mmCIF file of C-alpha atoms and ligand atoms in Angstrom:
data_model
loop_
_atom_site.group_PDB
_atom_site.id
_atom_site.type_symbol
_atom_site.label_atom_id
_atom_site.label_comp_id
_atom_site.label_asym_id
_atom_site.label_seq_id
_atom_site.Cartn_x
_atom_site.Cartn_y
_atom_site.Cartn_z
ATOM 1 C CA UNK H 238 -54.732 -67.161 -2.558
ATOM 2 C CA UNK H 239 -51.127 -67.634 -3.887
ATOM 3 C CA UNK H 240 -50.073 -64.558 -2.709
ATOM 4 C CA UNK H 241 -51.432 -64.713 0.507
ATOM 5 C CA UNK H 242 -50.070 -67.793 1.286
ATOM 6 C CA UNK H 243 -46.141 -67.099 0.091
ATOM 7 C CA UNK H 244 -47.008 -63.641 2.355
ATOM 8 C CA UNK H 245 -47.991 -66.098 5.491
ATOM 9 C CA UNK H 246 -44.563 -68.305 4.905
ATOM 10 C CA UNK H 247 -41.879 -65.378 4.013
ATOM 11 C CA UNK H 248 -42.994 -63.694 7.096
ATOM 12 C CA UNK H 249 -42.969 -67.021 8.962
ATOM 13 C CA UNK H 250 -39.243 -67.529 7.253
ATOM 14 C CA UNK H 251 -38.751 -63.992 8.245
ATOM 15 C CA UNK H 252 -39.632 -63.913 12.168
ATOM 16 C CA UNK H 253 -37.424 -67.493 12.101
ATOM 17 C CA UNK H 254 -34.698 -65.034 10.847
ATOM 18 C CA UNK H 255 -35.214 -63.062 13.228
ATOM 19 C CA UNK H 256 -35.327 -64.609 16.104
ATOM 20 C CA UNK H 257 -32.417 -66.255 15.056
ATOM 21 C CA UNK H 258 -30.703 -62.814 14.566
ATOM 22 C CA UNK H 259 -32.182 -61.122 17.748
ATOM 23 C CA UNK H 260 -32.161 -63.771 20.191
ATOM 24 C CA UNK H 261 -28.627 -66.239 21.048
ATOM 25 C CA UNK H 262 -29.517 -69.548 20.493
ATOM 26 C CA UNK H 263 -27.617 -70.767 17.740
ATOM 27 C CA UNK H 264 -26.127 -67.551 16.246
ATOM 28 C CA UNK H 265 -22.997 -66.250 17.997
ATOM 29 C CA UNK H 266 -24.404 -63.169 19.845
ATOM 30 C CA UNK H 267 -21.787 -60.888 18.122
ATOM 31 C CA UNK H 268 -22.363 -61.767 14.397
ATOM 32 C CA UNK H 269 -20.024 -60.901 11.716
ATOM 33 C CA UNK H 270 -21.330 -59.054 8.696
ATOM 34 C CA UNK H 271 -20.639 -62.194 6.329
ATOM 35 C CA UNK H 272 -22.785 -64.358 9.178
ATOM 36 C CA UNK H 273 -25.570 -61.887 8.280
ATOM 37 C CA UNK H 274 -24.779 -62.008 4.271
ATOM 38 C CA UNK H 275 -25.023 -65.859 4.821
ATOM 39 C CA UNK H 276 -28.133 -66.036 6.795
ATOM 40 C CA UNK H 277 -29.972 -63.303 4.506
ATOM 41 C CA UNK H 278 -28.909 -65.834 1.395
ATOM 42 C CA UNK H 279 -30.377 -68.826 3.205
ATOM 43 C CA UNK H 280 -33.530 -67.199 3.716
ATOM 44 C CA UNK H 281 -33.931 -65.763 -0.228
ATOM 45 C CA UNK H 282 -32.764 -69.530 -1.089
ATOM 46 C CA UNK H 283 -36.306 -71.022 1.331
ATOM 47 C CA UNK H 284 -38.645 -67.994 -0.719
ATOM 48 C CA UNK H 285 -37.731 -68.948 -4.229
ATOM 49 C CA UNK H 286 -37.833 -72.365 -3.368
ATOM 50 C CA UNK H 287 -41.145 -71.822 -1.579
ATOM 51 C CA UNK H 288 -42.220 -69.951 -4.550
ATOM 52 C CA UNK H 289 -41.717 -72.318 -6.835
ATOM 53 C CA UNK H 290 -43.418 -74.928 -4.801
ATOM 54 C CA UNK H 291 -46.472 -73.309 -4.312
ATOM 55 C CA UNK H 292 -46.534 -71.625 -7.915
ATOM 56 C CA UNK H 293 -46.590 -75.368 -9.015
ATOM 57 C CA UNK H 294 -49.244 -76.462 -6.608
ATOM 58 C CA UNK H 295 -51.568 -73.810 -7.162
ATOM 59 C CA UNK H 296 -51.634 -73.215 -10.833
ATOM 60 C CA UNK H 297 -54.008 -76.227 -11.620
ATOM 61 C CA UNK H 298 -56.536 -73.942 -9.428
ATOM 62 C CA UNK H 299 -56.049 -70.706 -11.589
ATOM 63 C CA UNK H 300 -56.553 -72.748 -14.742
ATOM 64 C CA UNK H 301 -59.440 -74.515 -13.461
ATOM 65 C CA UNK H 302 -61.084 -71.129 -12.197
ATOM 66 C CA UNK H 303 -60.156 -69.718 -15.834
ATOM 67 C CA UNK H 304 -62.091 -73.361 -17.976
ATOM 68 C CA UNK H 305 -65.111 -72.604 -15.275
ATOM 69 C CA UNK H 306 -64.972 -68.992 -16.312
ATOM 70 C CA UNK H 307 -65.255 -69.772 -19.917
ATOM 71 C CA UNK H 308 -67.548 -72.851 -19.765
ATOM 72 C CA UNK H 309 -70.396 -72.229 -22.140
ATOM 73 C CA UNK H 310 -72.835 -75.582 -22.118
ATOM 74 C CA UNK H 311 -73.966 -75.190 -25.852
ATOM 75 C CA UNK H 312 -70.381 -75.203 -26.839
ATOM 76 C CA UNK H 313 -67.996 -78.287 -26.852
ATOM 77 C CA UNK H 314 -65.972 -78.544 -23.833
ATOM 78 C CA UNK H 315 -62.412 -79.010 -24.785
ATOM 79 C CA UNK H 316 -61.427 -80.116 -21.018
ATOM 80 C CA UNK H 317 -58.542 -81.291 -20.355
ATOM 81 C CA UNK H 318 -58.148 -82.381 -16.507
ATOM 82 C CA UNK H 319 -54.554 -81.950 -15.837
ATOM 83 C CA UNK H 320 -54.741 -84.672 -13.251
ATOM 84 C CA UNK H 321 -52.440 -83.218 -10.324
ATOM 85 C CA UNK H 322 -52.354 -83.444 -6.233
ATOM 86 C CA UNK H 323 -55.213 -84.539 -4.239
ATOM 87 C CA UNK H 324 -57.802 -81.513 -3.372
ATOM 88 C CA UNK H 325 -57.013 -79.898 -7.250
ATOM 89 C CA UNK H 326 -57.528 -83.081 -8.616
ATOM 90 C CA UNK H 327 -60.503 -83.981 -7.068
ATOM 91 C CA UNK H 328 -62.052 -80.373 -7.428
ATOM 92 C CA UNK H 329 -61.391 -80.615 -11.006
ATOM 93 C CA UNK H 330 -63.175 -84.162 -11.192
ATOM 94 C CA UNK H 331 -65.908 -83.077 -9.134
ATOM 95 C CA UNK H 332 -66.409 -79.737 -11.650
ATOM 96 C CA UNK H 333 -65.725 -81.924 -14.245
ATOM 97 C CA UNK H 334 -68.625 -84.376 -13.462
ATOM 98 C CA UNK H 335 -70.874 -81.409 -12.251
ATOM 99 C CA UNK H 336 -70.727 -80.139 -16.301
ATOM 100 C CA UNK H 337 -71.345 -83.886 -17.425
ATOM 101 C CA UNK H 338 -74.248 -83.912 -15.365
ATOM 102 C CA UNK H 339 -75.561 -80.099 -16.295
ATOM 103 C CA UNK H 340 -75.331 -80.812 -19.899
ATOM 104 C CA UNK H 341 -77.313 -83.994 -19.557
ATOM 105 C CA UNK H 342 -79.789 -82.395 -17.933
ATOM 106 C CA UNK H 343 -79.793 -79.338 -20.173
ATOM 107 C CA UNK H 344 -79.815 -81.651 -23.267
ATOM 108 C CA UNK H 345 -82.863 -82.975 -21.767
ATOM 109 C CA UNK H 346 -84.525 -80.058 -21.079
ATOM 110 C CA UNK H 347 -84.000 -78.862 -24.342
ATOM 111 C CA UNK H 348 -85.260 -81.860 -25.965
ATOM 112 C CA UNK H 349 -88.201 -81.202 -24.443
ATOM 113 C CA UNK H 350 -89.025 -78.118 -24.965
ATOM 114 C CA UNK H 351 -88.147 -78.327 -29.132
ATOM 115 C CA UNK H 352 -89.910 -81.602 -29.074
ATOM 116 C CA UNK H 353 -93.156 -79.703 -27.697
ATOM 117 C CA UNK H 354 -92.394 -77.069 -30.085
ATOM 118 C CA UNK H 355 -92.552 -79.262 -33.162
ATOM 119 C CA UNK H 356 -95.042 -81.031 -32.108
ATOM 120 C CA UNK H 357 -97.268 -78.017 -31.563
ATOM 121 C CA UNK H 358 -96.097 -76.463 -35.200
ATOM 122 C CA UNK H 359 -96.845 -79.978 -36.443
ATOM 123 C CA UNK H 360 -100.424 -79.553 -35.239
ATOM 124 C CA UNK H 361 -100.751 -75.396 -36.539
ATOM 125 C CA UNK H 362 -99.464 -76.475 -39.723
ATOM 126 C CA UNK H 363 -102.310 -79.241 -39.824
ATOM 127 C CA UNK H 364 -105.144 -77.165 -39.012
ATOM 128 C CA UNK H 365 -103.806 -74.172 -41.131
ATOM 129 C CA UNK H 366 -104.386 -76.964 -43.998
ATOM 130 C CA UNK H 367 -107.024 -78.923 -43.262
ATOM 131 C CA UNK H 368 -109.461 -76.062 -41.703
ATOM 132 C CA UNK H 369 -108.479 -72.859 -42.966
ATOM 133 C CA UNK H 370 -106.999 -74.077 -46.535
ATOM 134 C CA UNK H 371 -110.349 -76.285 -47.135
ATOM 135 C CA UNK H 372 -112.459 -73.230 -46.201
ATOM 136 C CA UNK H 373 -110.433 -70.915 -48.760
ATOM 137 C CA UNK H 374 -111.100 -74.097 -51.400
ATOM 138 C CA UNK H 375 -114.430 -73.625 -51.068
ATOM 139 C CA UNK H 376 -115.309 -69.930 -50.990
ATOM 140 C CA UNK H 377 -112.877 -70.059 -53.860
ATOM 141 C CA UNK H 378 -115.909 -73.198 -55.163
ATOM 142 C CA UNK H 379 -118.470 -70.738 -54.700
ATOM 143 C CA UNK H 380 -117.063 -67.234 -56.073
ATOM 144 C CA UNK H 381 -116.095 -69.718 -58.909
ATOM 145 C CA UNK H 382 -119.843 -70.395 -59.423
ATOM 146 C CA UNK H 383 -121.306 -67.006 -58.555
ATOM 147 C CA UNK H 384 -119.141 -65.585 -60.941
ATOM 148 C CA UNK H 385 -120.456 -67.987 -63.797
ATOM 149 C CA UNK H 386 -124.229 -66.883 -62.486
ATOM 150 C CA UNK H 387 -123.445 -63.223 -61.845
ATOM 151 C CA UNK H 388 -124.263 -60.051 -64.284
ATOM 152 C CA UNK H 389 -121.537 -59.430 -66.712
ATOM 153 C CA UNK H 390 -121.211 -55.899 -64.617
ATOM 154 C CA UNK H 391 -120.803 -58.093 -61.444
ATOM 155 C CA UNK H 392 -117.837 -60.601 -62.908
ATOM 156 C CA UNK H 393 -114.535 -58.291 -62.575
ATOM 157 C CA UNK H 394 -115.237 -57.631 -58.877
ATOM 158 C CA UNK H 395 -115.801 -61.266 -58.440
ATOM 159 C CA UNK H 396 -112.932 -62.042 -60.671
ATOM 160 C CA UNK H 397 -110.753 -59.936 -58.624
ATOM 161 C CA UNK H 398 -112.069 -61.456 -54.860
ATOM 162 C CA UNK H 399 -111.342 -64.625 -56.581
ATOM 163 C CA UNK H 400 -107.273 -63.620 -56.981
ATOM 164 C CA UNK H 401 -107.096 -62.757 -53.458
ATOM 165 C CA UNK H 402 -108.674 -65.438 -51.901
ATOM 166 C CA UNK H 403 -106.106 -67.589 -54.391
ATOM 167 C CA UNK H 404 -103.308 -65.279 -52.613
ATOM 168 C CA UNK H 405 -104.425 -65.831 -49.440
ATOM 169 C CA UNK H 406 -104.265 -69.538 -50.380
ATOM 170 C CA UNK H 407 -100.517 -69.352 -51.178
ATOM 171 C CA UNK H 408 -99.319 -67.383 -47.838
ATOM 172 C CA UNK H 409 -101.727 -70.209 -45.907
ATOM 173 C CA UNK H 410 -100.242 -72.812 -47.684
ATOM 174 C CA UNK H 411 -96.513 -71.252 -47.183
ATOM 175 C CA UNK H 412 -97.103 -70.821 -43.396
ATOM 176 C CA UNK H 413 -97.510 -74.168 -43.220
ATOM 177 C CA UNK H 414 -95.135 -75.812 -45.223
ATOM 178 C CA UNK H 415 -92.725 -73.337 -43.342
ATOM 179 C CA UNK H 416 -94.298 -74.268 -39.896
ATOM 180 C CA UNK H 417 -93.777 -78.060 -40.784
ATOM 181 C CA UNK H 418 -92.002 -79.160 -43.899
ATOM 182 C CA UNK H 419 -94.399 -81.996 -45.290
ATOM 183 C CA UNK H 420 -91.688 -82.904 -47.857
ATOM 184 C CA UNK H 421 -89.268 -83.923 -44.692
ATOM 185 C CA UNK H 422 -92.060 -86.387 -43.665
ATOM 186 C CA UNK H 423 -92.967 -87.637 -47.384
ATOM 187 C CA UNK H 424 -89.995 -87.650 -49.455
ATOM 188 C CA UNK H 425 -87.021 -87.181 -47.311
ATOM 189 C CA UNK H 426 -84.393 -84.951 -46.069
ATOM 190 C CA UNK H 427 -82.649 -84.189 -49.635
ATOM 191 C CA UNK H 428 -86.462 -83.116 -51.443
ATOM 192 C CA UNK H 429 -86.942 -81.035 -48.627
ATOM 193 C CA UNK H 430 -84.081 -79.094 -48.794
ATOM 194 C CA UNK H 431 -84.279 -79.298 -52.285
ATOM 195 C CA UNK H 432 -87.615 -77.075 -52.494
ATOM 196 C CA UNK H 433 -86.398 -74.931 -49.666
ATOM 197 C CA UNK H 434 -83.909 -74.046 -51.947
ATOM 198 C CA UNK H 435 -86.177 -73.924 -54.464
ATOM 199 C CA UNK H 436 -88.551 -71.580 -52.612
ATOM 200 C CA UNK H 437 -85.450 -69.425 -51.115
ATOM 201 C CA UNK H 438 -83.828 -68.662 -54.501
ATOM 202 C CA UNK H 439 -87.442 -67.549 -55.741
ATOM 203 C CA UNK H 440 -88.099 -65.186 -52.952
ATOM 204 C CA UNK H 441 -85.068 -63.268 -52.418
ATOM 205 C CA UNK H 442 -82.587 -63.418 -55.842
ATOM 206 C CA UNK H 443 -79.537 -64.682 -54.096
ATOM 207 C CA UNK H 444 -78.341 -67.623 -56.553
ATOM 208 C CA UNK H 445 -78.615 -70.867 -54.548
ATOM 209 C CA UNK H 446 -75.965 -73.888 -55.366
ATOM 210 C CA UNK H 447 -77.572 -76.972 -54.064
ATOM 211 C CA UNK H 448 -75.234 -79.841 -53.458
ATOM 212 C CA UNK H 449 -76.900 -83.169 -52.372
ATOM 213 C CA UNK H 450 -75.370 -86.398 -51.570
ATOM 214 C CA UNK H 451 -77.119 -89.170 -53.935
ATOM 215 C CA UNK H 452 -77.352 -91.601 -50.980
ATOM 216 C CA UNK H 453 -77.516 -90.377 -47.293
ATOM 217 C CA UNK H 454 -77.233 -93.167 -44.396
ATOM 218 C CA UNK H 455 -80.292 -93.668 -41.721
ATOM 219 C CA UNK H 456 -80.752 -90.876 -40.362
ATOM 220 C CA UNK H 457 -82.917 -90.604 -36.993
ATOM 221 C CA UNK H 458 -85.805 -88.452 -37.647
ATOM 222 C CA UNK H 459 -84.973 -85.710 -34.789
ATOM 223 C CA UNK H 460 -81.753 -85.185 -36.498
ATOM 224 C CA UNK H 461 -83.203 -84.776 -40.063
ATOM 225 C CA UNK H 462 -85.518 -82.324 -38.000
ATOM 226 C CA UNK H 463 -82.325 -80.790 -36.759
ATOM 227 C CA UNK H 464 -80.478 -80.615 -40.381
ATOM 228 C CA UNK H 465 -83.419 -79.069 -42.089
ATOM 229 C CA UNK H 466 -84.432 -76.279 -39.304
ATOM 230 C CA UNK H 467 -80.439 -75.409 -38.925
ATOM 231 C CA UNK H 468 -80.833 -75.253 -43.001
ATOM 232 C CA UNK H 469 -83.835 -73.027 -42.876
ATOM 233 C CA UNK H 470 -82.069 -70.634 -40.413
ATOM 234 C CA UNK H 471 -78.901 -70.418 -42.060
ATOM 235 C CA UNK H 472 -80.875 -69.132 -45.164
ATOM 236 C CA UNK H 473 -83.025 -66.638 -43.312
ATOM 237 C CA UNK H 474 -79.644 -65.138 -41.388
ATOM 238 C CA UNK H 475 -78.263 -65.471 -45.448
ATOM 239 C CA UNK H 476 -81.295 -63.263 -46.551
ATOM 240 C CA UNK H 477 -81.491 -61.209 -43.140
ATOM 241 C CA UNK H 478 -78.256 -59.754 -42.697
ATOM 242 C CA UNK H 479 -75.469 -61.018 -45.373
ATOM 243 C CA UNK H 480 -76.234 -59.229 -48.392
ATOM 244 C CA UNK H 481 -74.841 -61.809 -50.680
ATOM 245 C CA UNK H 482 -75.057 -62.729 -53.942
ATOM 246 C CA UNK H 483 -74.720 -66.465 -53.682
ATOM 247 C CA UNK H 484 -75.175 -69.088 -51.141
ATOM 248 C CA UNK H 485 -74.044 -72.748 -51.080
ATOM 249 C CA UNK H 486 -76.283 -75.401 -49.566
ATOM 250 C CA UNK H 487 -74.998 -78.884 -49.305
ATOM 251 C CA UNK H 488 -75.646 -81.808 -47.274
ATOM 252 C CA UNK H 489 -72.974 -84.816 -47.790
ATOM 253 C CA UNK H 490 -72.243 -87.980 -45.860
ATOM 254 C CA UNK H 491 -68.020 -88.461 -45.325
ATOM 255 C CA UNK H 492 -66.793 -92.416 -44.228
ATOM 256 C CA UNK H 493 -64.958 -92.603 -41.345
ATOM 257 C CA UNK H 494 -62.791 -95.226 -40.254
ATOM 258 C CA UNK H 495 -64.212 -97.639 -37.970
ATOM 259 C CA UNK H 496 -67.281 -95.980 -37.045
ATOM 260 C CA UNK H 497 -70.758 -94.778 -38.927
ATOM 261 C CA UNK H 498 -70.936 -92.171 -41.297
ATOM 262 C CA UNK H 499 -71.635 -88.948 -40.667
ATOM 263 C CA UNK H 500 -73.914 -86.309 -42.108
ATOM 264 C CA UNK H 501 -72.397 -82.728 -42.902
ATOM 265 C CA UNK H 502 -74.275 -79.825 -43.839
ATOM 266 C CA UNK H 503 -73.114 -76.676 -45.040
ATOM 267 C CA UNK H 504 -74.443 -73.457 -45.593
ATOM 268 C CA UNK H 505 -71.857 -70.576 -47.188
ATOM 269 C CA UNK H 506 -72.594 -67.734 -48.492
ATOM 270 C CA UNK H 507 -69.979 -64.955 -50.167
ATOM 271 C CA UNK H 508 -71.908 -61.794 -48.152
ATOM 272 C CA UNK H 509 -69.640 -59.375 -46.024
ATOM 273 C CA UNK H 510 -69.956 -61.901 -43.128
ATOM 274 C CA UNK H 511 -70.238 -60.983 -39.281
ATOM 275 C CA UNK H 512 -69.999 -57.390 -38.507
ATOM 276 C CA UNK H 513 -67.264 -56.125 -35.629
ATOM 277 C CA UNK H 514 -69.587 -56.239 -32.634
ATOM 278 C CA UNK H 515 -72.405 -58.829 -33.508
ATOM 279 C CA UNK H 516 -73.339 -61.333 -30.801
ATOM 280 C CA UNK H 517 -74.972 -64.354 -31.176
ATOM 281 C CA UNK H 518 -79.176 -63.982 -31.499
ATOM 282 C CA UNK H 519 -82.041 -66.516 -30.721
ATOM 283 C CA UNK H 520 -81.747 -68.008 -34.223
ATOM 284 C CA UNK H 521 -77.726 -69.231 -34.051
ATOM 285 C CA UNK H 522 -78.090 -69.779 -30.098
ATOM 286 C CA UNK H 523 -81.413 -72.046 -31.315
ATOM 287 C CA UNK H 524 -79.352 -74.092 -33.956
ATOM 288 C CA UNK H 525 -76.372 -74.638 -31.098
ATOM 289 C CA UNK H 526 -79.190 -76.179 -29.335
ATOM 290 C CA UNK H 527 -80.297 -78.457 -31.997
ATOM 291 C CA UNK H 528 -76.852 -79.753 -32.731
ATOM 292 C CA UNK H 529 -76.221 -80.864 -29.146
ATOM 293 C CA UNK H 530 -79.779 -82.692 -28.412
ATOM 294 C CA UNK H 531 -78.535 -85.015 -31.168
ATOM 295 C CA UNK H 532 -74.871 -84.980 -30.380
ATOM 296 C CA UNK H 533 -74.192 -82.867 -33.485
ATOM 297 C CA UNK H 534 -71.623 -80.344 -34.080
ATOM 298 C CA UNK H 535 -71.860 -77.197 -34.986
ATOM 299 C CA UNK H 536 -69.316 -74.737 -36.335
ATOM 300 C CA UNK H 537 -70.117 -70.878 -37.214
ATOM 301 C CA UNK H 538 -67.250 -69.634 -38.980
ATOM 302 C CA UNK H 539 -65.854 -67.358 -41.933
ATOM 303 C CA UNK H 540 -66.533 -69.106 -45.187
ATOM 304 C CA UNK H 541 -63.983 -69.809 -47.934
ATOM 305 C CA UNK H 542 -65.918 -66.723 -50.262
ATOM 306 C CA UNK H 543 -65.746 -64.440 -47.505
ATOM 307 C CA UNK H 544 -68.984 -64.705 -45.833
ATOM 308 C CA UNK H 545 -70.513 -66.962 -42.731
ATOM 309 C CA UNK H 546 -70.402 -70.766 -43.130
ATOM 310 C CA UNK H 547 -72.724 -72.493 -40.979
ATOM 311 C CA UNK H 548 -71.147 -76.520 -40.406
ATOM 312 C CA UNK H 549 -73.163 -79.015 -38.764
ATOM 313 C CA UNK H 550 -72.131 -82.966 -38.275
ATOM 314 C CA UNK H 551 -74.538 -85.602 -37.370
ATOM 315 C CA UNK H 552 -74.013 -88.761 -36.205
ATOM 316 C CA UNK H 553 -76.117 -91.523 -39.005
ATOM 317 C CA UNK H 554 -77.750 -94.440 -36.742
ATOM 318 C CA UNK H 555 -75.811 -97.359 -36.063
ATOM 319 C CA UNK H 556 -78.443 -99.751 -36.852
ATOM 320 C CA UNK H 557 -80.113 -99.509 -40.314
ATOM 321 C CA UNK H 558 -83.618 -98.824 -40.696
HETATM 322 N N1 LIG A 165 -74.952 -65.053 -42.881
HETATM 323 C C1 LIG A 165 -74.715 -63.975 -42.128
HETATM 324 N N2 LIG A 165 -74.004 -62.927 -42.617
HETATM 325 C C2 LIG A 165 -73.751 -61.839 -41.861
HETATM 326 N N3 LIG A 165 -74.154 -61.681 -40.579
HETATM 327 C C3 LIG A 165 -74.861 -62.687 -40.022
HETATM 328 C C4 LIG A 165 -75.175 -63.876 -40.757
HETATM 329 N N4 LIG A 165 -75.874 -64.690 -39.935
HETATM 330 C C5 LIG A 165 -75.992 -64.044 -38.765
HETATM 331 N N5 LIG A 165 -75.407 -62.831 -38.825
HETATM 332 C C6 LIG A 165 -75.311 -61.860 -37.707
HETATM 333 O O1 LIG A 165 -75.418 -62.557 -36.494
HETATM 334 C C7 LIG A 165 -76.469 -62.031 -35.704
HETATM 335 C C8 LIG A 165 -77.133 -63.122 -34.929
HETATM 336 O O2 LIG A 165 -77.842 -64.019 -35.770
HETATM 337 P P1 LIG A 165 -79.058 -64.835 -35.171
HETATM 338 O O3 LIG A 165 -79.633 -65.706 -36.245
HETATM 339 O O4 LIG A 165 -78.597 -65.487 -33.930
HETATM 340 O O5 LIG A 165 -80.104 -63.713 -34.759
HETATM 341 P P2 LIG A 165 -81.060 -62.867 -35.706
HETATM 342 O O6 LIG A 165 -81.080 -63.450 -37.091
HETATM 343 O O7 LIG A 165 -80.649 -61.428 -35.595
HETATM 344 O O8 LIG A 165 -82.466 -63.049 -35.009
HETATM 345 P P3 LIG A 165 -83.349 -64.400 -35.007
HETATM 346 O O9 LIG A 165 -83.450 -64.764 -33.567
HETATM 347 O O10 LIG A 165 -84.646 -64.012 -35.609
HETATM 348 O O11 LIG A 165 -82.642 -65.436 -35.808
HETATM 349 C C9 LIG A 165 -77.380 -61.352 -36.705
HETATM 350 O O12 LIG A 165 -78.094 -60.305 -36.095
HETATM 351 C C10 LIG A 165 -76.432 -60.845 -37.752
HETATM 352 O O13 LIG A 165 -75.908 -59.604 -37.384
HETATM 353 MG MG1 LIG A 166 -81.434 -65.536 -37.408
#
């Protein structure tokens, strides 16, 4: 656009010349060479002033094509209008409000959907308990008293039925607690995280550092949701992909002048950290998500021992609970 339009005025500058030159009006008819040198100077004088002009005036547009480029809704914005002259201006406030209003609506959405989501885990998790764990209870009843009735012969088998029903028990009882963490509704945030820990550092070896704040402010309940499942994530990608050796889990509240205090969790881990040409899967893209249906934010960068830190600040309630 900038080009063509400093084309359309050097060749209107140009025919000007021109006619000038060609035709009698105001130029003596037999010009002298430093006439010629003169006009040829006025007219590279009127480009670089035009180009100038118009460079100025049209930059706003290349910078706001370049921010709509790079917009990326789960990420924060970083806008900076650079208020200028009326149609750039009020393009860049009507884009501007356009992502205010696509956000809002995508934070919605999202909302939604992870709200259903929980809600149906919530209601898995409960059945996977109640129906299939109280069934496993009592077959496990029964083999318990067949075994005490059976031939001596009879008892190993029943013995060994026994285990894997017991097994069986665990993984149903795992599923759940992974599917909904009972401990986040009963005893909080910190005792959840605390056996997740536990139950991470047991299953794959990696030496877990757990570093809870003693005292937490109100937090609302979707964003202890949103703290624990970024929590349980982070450890999975830690055990997935990072090989490491040690991992750092810590949830701590920091004042801040003048308004609430914030939550911060943390998870670092000292593996070999992203590899050259990784993108972004479902599971980081998911915890994005989280962070900005309860105005969180959300950092994914190299940590301190060399591996991925995962960062996430929530916003405590204003009003105690
Ligand atoms: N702690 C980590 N250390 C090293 N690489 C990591 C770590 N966490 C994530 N990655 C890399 O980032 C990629 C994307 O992670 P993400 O959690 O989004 O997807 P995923 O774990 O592959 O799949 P899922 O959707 O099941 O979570 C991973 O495939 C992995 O290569
Ligand atoms: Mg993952």
């Amino acid at each position: 656009l900038f080009w063509w339009i400093f084309a359309a005025n050097a060749a209107v500058m140009t025919v000007g010349l021109l006619i000038l030159i060609l035709t009698p009006i105001s130029v003596s008819s037999n010009m002298s060479l430093p006439e010629a040198a003169d006009l040829a100077g006025g007219l590279l004088v009127l480009l670089a002033v035009n180009f100038l002009v118009l460079r100025s005036l049209l930059r706003p547009l290349a910078r706001l094509v370049r921010q709509m480029e790079q917009v990326d809704l789960l990420r924060a914005r970083g806008w900076n209008s650079s208020a200028t002259l009326g149609e750039v201006a009020a393009l860049e406030q009507a884009f501007d409000d356009m992502l205010g209003r696509l956000e809002a609506e995508r934070r919605e959405a999202a909302a939604r959907v992870l709200g259903a989501q929980e809600e149906e885990r919530r209601r898995i998790a409960r059945e996977l308990h109640d129906a299939v764990g109280q069934a496993m209870t009592g077959i496990l009843f029964q083999l318990s008293r067949a075994k005490r009735r059976a031939d001596p012969h009879l008892r190993p088998d029943i013995a060994e039925a026994m285990e894997a029903v017991r097994g069986t028990l665990e993984d149903v009882r795992r599923i759940a607690q992974e599917l909904r963490p009972e401990a986040l509704d009963h005893l909080g945030l910190p005792q959840a995280l605390n056996s997740l820990a536990l139950r991470f550092s047991n299953v794959t070896d990696i030496a877990t550092t757990l570093d809870l704040a003693d005292e937490l402010p109100p937090l609302e309940p979707e964003a202890e949701m949103t703290l624990y499942r970024v929590a349980q994530e982070g450890l999975t990608n830690v055990a997935r992909h990072s090989e490491a050796t040690d991992v750092l889990l810590s949830l701590r509240s920091y004042a801040s002048t003048g308004r609430p205090r914030n939550v911060v969790l943390r998870i670092a881990d000292n593996g070999h950290g992203f590899a050259n040409d990784v993108s972004e899967g479902g599971g980081l893209r998911g915890i994005r998500e989280r962070a900005l249906i309860v105005n969180g934010s959300i950092a994914i960068k190299p940590s301190a021992a060399g591996g991925i830190e995962i960062r996430l600040e929530v916003p405590a309630t204003t009003a105690s609970r």
